[in-house]
Short mmCIF file of C-alpha atoms in Angstrom, two decimals:
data_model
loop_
_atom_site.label_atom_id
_atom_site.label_comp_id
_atom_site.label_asym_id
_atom_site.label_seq_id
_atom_site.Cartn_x
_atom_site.Cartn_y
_atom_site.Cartn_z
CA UNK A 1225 -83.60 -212.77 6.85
CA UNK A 1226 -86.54 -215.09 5.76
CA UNK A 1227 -86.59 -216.41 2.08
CA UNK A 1228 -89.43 -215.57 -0.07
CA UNK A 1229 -91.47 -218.21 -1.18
CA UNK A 1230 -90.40 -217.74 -4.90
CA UNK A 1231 -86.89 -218.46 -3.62
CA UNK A 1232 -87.77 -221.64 -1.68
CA UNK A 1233 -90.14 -222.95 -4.66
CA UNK A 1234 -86.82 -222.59 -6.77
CA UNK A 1235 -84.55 -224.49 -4.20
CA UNK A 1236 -87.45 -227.22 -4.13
CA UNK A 1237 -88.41 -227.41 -8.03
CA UNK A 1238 -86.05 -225.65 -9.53
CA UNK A 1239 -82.29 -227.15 -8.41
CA UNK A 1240 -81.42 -223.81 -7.79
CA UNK A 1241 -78.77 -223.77 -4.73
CA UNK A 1242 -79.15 -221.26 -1.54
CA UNK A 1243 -77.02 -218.61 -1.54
CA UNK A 1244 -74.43 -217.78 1.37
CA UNK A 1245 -76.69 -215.99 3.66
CA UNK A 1246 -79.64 -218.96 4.13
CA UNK A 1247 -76.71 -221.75 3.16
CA UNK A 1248 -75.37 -221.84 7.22
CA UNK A 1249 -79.02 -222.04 8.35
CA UNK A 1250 -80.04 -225.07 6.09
CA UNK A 1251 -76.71 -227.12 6.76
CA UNK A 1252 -77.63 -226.42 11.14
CA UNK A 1253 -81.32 -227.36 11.07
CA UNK A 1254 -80.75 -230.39 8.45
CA UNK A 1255 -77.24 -231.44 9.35
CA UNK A 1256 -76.00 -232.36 6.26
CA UNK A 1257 -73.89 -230.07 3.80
CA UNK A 1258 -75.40 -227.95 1.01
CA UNK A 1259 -73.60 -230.47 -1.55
CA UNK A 1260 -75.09 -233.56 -0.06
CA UNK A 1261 -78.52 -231.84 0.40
CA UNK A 1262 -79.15 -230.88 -2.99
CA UNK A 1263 -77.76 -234.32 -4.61
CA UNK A 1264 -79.86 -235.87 -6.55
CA UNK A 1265 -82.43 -238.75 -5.21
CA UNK A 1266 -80.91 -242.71 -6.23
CA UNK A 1267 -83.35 -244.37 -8.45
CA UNK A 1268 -83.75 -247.04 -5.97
CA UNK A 1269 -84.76 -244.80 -3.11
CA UNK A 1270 -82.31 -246.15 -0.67
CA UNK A 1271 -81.23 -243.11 1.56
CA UNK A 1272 -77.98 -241.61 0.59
CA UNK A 1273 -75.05 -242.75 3.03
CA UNK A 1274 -74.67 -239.19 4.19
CA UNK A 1275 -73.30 -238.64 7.60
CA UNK A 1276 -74.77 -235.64 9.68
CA UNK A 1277 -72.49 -233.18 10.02
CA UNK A 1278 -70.14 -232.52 13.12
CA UNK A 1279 -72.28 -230.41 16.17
CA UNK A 1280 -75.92 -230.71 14.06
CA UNK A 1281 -78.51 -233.15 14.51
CA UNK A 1282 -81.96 -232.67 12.72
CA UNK A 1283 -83.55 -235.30 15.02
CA UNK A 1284 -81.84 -233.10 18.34
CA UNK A 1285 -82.90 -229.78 18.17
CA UNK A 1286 -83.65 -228.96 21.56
CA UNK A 1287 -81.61 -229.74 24.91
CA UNK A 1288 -83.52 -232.35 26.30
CA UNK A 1289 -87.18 -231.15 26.32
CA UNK A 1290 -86.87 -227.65 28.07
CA UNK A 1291 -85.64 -224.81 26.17
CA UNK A 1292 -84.88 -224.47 22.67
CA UNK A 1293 -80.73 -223.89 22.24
CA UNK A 1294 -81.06 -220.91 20.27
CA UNK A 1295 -83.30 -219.53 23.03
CA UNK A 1296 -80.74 -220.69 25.60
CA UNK A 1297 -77.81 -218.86 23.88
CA UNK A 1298 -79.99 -215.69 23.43
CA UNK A 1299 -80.73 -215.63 27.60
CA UNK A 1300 -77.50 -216.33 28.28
CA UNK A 1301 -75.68 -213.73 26.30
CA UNK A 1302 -78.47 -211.27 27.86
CA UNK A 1303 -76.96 -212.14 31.06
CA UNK A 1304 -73.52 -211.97 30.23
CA UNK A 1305 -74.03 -208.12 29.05
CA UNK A 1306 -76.00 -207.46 32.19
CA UNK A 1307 -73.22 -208.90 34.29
CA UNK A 1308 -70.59 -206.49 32.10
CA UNK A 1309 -72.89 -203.56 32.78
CA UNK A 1310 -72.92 -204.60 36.67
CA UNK A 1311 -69.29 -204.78 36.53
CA UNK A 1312 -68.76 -201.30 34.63
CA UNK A 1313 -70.63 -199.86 37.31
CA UNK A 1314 -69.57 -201.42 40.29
CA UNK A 1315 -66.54 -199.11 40.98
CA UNK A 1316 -68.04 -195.73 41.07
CA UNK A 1317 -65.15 -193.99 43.10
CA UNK A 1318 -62.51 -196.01 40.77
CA UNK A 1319 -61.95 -198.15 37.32
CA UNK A 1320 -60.87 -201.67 38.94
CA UNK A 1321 -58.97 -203.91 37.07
CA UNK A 1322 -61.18 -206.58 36.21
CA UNK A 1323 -62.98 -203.72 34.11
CA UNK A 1324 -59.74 -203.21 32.12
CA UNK A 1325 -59.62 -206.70 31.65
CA UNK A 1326 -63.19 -206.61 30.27
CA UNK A 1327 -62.32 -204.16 27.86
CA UNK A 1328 -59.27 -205.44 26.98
CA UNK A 1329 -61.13 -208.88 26.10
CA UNK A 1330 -63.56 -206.94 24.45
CA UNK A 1331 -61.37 -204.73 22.34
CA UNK A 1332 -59.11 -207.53 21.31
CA UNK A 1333 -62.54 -209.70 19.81
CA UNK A 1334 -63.70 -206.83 17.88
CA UNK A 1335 -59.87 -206.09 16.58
CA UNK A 1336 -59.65 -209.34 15.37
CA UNK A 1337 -63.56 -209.81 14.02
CA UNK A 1338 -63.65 -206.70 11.97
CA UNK A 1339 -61.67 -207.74 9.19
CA UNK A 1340 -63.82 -211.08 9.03
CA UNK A 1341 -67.24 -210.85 9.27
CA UNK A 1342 -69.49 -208.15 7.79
CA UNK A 1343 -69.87 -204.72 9.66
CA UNK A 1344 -73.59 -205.45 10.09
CA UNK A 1345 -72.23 -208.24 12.41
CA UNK A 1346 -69.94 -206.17 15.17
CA UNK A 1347 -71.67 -202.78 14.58
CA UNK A 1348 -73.53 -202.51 18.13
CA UNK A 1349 -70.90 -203.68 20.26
CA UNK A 1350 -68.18 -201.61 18.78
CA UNK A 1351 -70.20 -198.72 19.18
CA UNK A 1352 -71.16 -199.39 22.86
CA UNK A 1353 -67.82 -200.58 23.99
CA UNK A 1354 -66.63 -197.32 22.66
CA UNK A 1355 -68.96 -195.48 24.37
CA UNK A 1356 -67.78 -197.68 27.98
CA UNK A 1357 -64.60 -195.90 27.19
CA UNK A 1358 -65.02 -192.90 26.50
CA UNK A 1359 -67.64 -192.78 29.80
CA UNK A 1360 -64.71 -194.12 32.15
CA UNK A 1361 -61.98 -191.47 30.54
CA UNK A 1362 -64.79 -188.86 31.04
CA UNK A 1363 -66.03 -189.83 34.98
CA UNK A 1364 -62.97 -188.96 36.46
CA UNK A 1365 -62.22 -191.77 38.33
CA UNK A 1366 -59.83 -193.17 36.98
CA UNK A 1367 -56.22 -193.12 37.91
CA UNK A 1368 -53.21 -191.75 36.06
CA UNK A 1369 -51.63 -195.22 35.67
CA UNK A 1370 -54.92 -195.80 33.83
CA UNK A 1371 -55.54 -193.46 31.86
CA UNK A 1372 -52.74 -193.87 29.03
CA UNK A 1373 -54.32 -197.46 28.62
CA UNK A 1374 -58.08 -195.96 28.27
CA UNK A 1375 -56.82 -193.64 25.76
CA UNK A 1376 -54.79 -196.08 23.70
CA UNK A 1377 -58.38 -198.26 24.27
CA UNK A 1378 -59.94 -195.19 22.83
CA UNK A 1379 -57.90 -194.54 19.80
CA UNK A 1380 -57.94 -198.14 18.73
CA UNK A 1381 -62.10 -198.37 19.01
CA UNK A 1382 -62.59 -194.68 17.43
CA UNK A 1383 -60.34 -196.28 14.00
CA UNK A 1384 -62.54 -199.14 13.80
CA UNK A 1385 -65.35 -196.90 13.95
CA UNK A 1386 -64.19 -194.46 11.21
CA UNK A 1387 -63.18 -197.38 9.09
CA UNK A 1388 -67.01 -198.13 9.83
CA UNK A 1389 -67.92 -195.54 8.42
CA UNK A 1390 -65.47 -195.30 5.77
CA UNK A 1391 -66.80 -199.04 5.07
CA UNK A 1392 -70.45 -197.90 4.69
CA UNK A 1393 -69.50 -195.03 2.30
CA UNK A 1394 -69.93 -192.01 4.84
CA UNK A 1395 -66.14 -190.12 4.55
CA UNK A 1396 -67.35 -186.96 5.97
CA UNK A 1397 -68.18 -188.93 9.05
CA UNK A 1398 -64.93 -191.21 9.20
CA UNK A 1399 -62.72 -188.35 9.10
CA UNK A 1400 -64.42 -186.78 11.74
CA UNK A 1401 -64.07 -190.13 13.90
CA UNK A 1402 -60.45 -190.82 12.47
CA UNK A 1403 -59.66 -186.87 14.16
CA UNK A 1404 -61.02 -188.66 17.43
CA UNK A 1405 -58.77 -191.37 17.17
CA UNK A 1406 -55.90 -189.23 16.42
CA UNK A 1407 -56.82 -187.16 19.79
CA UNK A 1408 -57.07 -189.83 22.13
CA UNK A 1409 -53.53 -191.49 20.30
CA UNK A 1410 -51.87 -187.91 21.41
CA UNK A 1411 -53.49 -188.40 24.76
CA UNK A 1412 -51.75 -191.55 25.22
CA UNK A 1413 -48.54 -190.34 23.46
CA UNK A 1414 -48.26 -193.28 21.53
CA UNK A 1415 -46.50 -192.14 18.22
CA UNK A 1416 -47.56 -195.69 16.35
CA UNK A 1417 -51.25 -194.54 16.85
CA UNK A 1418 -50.51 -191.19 16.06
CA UNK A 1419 -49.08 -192.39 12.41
CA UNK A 1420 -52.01 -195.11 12.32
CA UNK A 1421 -54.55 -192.23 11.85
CA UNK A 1422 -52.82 -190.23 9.49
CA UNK A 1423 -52.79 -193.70 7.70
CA UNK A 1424 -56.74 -194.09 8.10
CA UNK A 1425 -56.95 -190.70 7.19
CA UNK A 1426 -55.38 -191.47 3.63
CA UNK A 1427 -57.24 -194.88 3.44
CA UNK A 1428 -60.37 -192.82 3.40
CA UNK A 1429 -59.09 -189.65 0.80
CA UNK A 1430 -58.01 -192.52 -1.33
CA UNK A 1431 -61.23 -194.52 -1.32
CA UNK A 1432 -63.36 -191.67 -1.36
CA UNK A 1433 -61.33 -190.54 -5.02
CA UNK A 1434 -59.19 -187.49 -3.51
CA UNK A 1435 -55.71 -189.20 -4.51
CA UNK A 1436 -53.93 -186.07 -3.47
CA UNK A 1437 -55.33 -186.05 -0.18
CA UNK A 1438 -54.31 -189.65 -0.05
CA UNK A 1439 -50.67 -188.76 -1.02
CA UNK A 1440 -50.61 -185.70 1.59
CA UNK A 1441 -51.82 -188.11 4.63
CA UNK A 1442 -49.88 -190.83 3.43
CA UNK A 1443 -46.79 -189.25 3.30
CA UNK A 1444 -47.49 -186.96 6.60
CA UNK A 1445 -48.24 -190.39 8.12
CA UNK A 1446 -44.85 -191.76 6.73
CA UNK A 1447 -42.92 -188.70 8.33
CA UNK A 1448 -44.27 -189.80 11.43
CA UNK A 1449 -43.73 -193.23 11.46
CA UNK A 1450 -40.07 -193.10 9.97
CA UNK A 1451 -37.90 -194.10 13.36
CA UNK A 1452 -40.71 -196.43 14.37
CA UNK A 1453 -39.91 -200.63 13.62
CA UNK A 1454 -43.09 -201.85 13.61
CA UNK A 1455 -45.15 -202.33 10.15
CA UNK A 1456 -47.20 -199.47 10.42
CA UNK A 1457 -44.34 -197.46 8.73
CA UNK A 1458 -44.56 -199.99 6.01
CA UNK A 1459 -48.43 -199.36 5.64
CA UNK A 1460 -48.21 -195.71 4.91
CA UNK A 1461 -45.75 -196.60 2.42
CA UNK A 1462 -47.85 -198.49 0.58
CA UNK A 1463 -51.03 -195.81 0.94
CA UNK A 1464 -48.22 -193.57 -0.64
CA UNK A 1465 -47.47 -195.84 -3.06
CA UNK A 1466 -50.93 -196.61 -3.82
CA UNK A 1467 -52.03 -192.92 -3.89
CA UNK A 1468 -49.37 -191.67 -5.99
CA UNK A 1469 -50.18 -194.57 -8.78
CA UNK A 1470 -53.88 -193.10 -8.63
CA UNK A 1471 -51.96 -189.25 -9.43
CA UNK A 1472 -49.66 -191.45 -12.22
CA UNK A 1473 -46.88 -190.67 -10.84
CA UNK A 1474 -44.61 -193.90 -11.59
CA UNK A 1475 -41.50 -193.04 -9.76
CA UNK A 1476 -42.66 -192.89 -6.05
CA UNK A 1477 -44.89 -195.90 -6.99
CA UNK A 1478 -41.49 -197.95 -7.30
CA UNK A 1479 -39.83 -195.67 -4.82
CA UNK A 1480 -42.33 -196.31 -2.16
CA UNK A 1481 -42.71 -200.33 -2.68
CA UNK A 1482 -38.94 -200.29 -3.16
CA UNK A 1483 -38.53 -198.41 0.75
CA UNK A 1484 -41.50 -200.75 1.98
CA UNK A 1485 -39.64 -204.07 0.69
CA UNK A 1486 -36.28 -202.98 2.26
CA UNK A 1487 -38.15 -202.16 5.61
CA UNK A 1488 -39.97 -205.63 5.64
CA UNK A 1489 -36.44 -206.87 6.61
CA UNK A 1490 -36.34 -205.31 9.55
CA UNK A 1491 -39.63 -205.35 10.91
CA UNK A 1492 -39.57 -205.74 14.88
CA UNK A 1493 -43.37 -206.56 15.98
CA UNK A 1494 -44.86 -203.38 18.22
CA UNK A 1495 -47.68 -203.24 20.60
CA UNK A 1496 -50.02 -202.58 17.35
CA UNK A 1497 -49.07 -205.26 15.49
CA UNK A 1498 -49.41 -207.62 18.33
CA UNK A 1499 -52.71 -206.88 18.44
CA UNK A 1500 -53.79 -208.21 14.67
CA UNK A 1501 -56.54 -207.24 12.01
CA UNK A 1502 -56.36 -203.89 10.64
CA UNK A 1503 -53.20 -202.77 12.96
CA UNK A 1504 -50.90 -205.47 11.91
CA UNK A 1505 -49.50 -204.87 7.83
CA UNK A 1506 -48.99 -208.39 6.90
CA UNK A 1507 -46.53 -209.83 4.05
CA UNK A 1508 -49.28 -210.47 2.28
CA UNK A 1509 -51.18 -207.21 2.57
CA UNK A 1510 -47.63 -205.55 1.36
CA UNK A 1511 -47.86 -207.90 -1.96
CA UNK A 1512 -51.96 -206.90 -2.39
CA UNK A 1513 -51.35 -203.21 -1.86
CA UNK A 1514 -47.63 -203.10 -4.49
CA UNK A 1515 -49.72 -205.16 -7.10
CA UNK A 1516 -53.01 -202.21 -6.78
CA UNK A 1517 -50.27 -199.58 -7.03
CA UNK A 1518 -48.61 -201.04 -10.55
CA UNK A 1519 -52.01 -202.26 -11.65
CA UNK A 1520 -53.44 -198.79 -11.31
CA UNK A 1521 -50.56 -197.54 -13.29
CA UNK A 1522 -51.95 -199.97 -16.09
CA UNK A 1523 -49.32 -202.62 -16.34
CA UNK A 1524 -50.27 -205.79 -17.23
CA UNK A 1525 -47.04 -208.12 -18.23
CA UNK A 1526 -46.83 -211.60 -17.32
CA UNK A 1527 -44.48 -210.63 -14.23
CA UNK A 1528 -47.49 -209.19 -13.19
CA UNK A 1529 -49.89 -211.19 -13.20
CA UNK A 1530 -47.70 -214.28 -11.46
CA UNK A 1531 -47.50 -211.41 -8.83
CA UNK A 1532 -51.36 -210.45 -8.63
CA UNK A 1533 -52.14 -214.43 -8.53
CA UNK A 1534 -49.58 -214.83 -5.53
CA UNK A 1535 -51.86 -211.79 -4.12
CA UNK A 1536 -54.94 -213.49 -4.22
CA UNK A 1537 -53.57 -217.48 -2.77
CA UNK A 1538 -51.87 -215.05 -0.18
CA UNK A 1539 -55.77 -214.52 1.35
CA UNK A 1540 -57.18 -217.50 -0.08
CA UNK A 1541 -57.30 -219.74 3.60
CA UNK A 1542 -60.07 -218.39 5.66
CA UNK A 1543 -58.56 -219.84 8.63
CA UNK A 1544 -55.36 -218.10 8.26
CA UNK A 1545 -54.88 -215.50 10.98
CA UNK A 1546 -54.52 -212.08 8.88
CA UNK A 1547 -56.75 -213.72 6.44
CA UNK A 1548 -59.56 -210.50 5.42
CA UNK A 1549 -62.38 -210.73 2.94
CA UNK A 1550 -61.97 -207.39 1.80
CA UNK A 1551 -58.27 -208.08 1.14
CA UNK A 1552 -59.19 -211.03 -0.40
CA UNK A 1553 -61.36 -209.26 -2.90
CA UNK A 1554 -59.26 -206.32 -3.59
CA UNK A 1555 -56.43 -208.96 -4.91
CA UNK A 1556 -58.97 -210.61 -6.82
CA UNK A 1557 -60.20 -207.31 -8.66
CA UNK A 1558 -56.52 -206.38 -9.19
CA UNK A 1559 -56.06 -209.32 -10.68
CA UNK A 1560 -59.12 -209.18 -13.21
CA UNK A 1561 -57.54 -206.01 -13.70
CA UNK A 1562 -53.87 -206.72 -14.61
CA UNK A 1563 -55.15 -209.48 -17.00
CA UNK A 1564 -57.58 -207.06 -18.76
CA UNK A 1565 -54.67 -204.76 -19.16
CA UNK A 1566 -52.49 -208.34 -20.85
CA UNK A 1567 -55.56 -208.93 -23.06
CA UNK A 1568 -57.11 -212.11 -20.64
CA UNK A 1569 -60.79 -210.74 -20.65
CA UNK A 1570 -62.04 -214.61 -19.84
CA UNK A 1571 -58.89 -215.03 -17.12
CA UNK A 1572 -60.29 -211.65 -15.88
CA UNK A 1573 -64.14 -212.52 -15.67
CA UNK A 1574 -62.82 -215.77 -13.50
CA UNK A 1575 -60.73 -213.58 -11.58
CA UNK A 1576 -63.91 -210.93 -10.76
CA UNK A 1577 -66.35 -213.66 -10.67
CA UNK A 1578 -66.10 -214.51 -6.66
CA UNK A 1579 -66.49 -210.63 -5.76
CA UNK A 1580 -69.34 -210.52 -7.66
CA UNK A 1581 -70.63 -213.27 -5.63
CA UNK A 1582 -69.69 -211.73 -2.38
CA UNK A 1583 -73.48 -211.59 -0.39
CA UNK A 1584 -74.57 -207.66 -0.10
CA UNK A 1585 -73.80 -207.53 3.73
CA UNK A 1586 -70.19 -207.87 2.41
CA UNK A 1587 -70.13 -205.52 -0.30
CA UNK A 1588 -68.37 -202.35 1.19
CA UNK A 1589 -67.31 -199.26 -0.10
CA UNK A 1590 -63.88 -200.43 -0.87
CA UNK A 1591 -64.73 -203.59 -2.87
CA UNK A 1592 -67.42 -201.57 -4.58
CA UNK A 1593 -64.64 -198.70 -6.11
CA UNK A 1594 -62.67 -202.14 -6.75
CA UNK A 1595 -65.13 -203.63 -9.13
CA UNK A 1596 -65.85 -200.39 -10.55
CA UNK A 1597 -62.44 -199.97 -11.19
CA UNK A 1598 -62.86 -203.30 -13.64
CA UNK A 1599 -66.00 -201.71 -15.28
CA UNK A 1600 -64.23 -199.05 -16.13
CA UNK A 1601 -60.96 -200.90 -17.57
CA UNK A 1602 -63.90 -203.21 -19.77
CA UNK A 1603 -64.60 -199.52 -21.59
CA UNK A 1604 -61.86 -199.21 -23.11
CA UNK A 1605 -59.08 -201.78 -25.86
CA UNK A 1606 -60.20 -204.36 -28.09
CA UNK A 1607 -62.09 -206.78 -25.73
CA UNK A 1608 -64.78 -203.68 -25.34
CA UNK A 1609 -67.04 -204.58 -27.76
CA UNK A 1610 -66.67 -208.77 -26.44
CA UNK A 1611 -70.20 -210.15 -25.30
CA UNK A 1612 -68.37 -211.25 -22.43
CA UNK A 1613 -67.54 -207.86 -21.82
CA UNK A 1614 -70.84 -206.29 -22.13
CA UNK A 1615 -72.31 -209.14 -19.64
CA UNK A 1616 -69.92 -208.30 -17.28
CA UNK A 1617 -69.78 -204.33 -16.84
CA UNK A 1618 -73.71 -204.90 -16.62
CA UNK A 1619 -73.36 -207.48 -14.21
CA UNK A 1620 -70.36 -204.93 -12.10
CA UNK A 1621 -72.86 -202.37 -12.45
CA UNK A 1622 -75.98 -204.22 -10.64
CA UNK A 1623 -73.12 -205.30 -7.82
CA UNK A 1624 -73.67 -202.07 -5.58
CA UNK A 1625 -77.55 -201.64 -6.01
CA UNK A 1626 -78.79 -204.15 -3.26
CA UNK A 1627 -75.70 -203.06 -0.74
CA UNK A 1628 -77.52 -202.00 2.48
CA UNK A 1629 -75.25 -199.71 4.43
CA UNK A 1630 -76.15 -201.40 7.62
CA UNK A 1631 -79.51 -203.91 8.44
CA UNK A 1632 -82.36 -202.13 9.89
CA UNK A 1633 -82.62 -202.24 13.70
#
């Protein structure tokens, strides 16, 4: 991306800050911080006392005086998929182990990426390490003690890819991938897969605004998962729970979170949840999805909102390890919702005000239907008619304008 000139007059001239998307290119070619950078000048004109950030130099940019860093890194990781496409290769009458290892690495980064940094980001090497997969399962070389693992390899990638898709607003193609998933998961007989699809399945009726679609998957998921001690169980509770609130039906709502908190006790860790990102449900994914559920229902007590805040700190540390930005700003349009429903319309703007923020690589389909969700709630009680509220459903209703579905290229 390359700032227009309008937009570098105004960081020049104008005070005006660079948003998220140029702010991580400014800090590495200056090496200070966006705060020290746009502090203002000392009337003396001695030089601030700012120390260059950790790993940047502005008088360093190159390696010595051969090639640029940037360049270097861009060669290098050329290489490394050269040498992976060498190595996928190399064993033409068999799969060796050091290629399951590969993929193992491979599937594990993306796993644990996908929840973290925009699709845009990941896009081309899920794709083509799905695509490695599904070439080994269909060359027939590999051997029955491997082929359980490629197919478990294959279920796993073929989620992430119809959450992908269910990300970039294209259900029709996310089911078709989630039925892919669900194939290879019977291929590997692996019943927690098996019950992780009908989960995805529901994740994208629900999203896509067929609640009792949601419900059906949900609770066919549930069936599945019912002997199983792992949290996916506890997941397709809460997709119950969180479908059924959608339908207004009040009593599985507090049936399903009640079942879900009563499993959390005796949770032992599976395969799947070793793994992390979207196949582990967290404690605090369990407190984001029962707050949606009630908040859906339009409750909006004090209770609640204690609740909906604990939510939102529950994803507030980037660094945490089942730390997701999507999470992170479903909890925070919950919240703006629960306090519109107990009257709070400022405590709600504050609440919205970071998602509305969020850069437009970010902006999925799920965090779009949650801020629309907010626009809608702003139509209706006594804070309608609020200038505050008019300023905000405008400013919900610009949100999903400049969301590009994927970069081109």
């Amino acid at each position: 991306m390359e700032p227009a000139p309008k937009t570098v007059e105004g960081w020049l001239y104008e005070g005006r800050k660079p948003q998220r998307a140029f702010r991580p290119v400014i800090v590495e070619m200056l090496g200070h911080s966006i705060e020290q950078l746009w502090t203002e000048v000392p009337d003396d004109d001695t030089e601030p006392p700012f120390v260059p950030l950790a790993g940047t130099s502005p008088a360093e940019p190159h390696v010595g005086s051969g090639m640029d860093l940037n360049e270097m890194k861009r060669t290098g990781a050329m290489a490394v998929r050269r040498a992976k496409d060498f190595l996928l290769g190399a064993d033409r009458e068999r799969v060796g182990e050091d290629t399951l290892g590969l993929l193992d690495d491979e599937v594990q980064r993306l796993v644990i990426e996908y929840p973290r940094v925009p699709l845009s980001a990941i896009w081309p090497d899920l794709l083509e390490t799905q695509d490695q997969v599904f070439r080994l399962l269909e060359g027939g070389r590999v051997r029955p003690s491997q082929l359980r693992d490629l197919n478990v390899k294959a279920a796993l990638l073929s989620f992430l890819v119809a959450k992908g898709f269910n990300d970039m607003e294209v259900p029709h193609e996310a089911m078709t991938m989630t039925r892919v998933a669900a194939a290879c998961a019977r291929e590997a007989e692996h019943p927690g897969l098996i019950a992780l699809t009908d989960g995805l399945k529901s994740l994208i009726a629900y999203w896509a605004d067929r609640p009792a679609d949601a419900y059906h998957y949900a609770d066919q998921g549930a069936a599945t998962a019912a002997n199983l001690h792992g949290t996916v169980g506890l997941w397709l509770l809460g997709l119950k729970a969180r479908a059924a609130a959608v339908l207004g039906d009040e009593e599985t709502v507090r049936t399903a979170n009640r079942q879900a908190s009563d499993r959390r006790e005796h949770v032992v860790l599976d395969d799947l949840d070793q793994l992390g990102g979207l196949f582990i449900y967290a404690p605090e994914k369990q407190l984001y999805y029962e707050v949606e559920s009630r908040a859906l229902l339009g409750h909006g007590d004090e209770p609640l909102s204690s609740t909906a805040e604990e939510a939102v700190a529950g994803f507030s540390d980037p660094t945490a390890p089942n730390w997701a930005f999507g999470d992170l700003a479903g909890t925070q349009c919950d919240l703006a919702l629960v306090r519109l429903y107990s009257g709070d319309l400022d405590g709600a703007a504050d609440a919205i005000r970071p998602v509305l923020d969020l850069p437009p690589s970010h902006r999925n389909n799920g965090i779009i239907v949650s801020a629309t969700r907010v626009k809608h709630a702003l139509t209706s009680g006594p804070a309608r008619t609020a200038v505050i509220a008019r300023d905000l459903r405008a400013e919900i209703e610009a949100f999903p304008t400049s969301r590009p579905a994927l970069p081109r290229g």
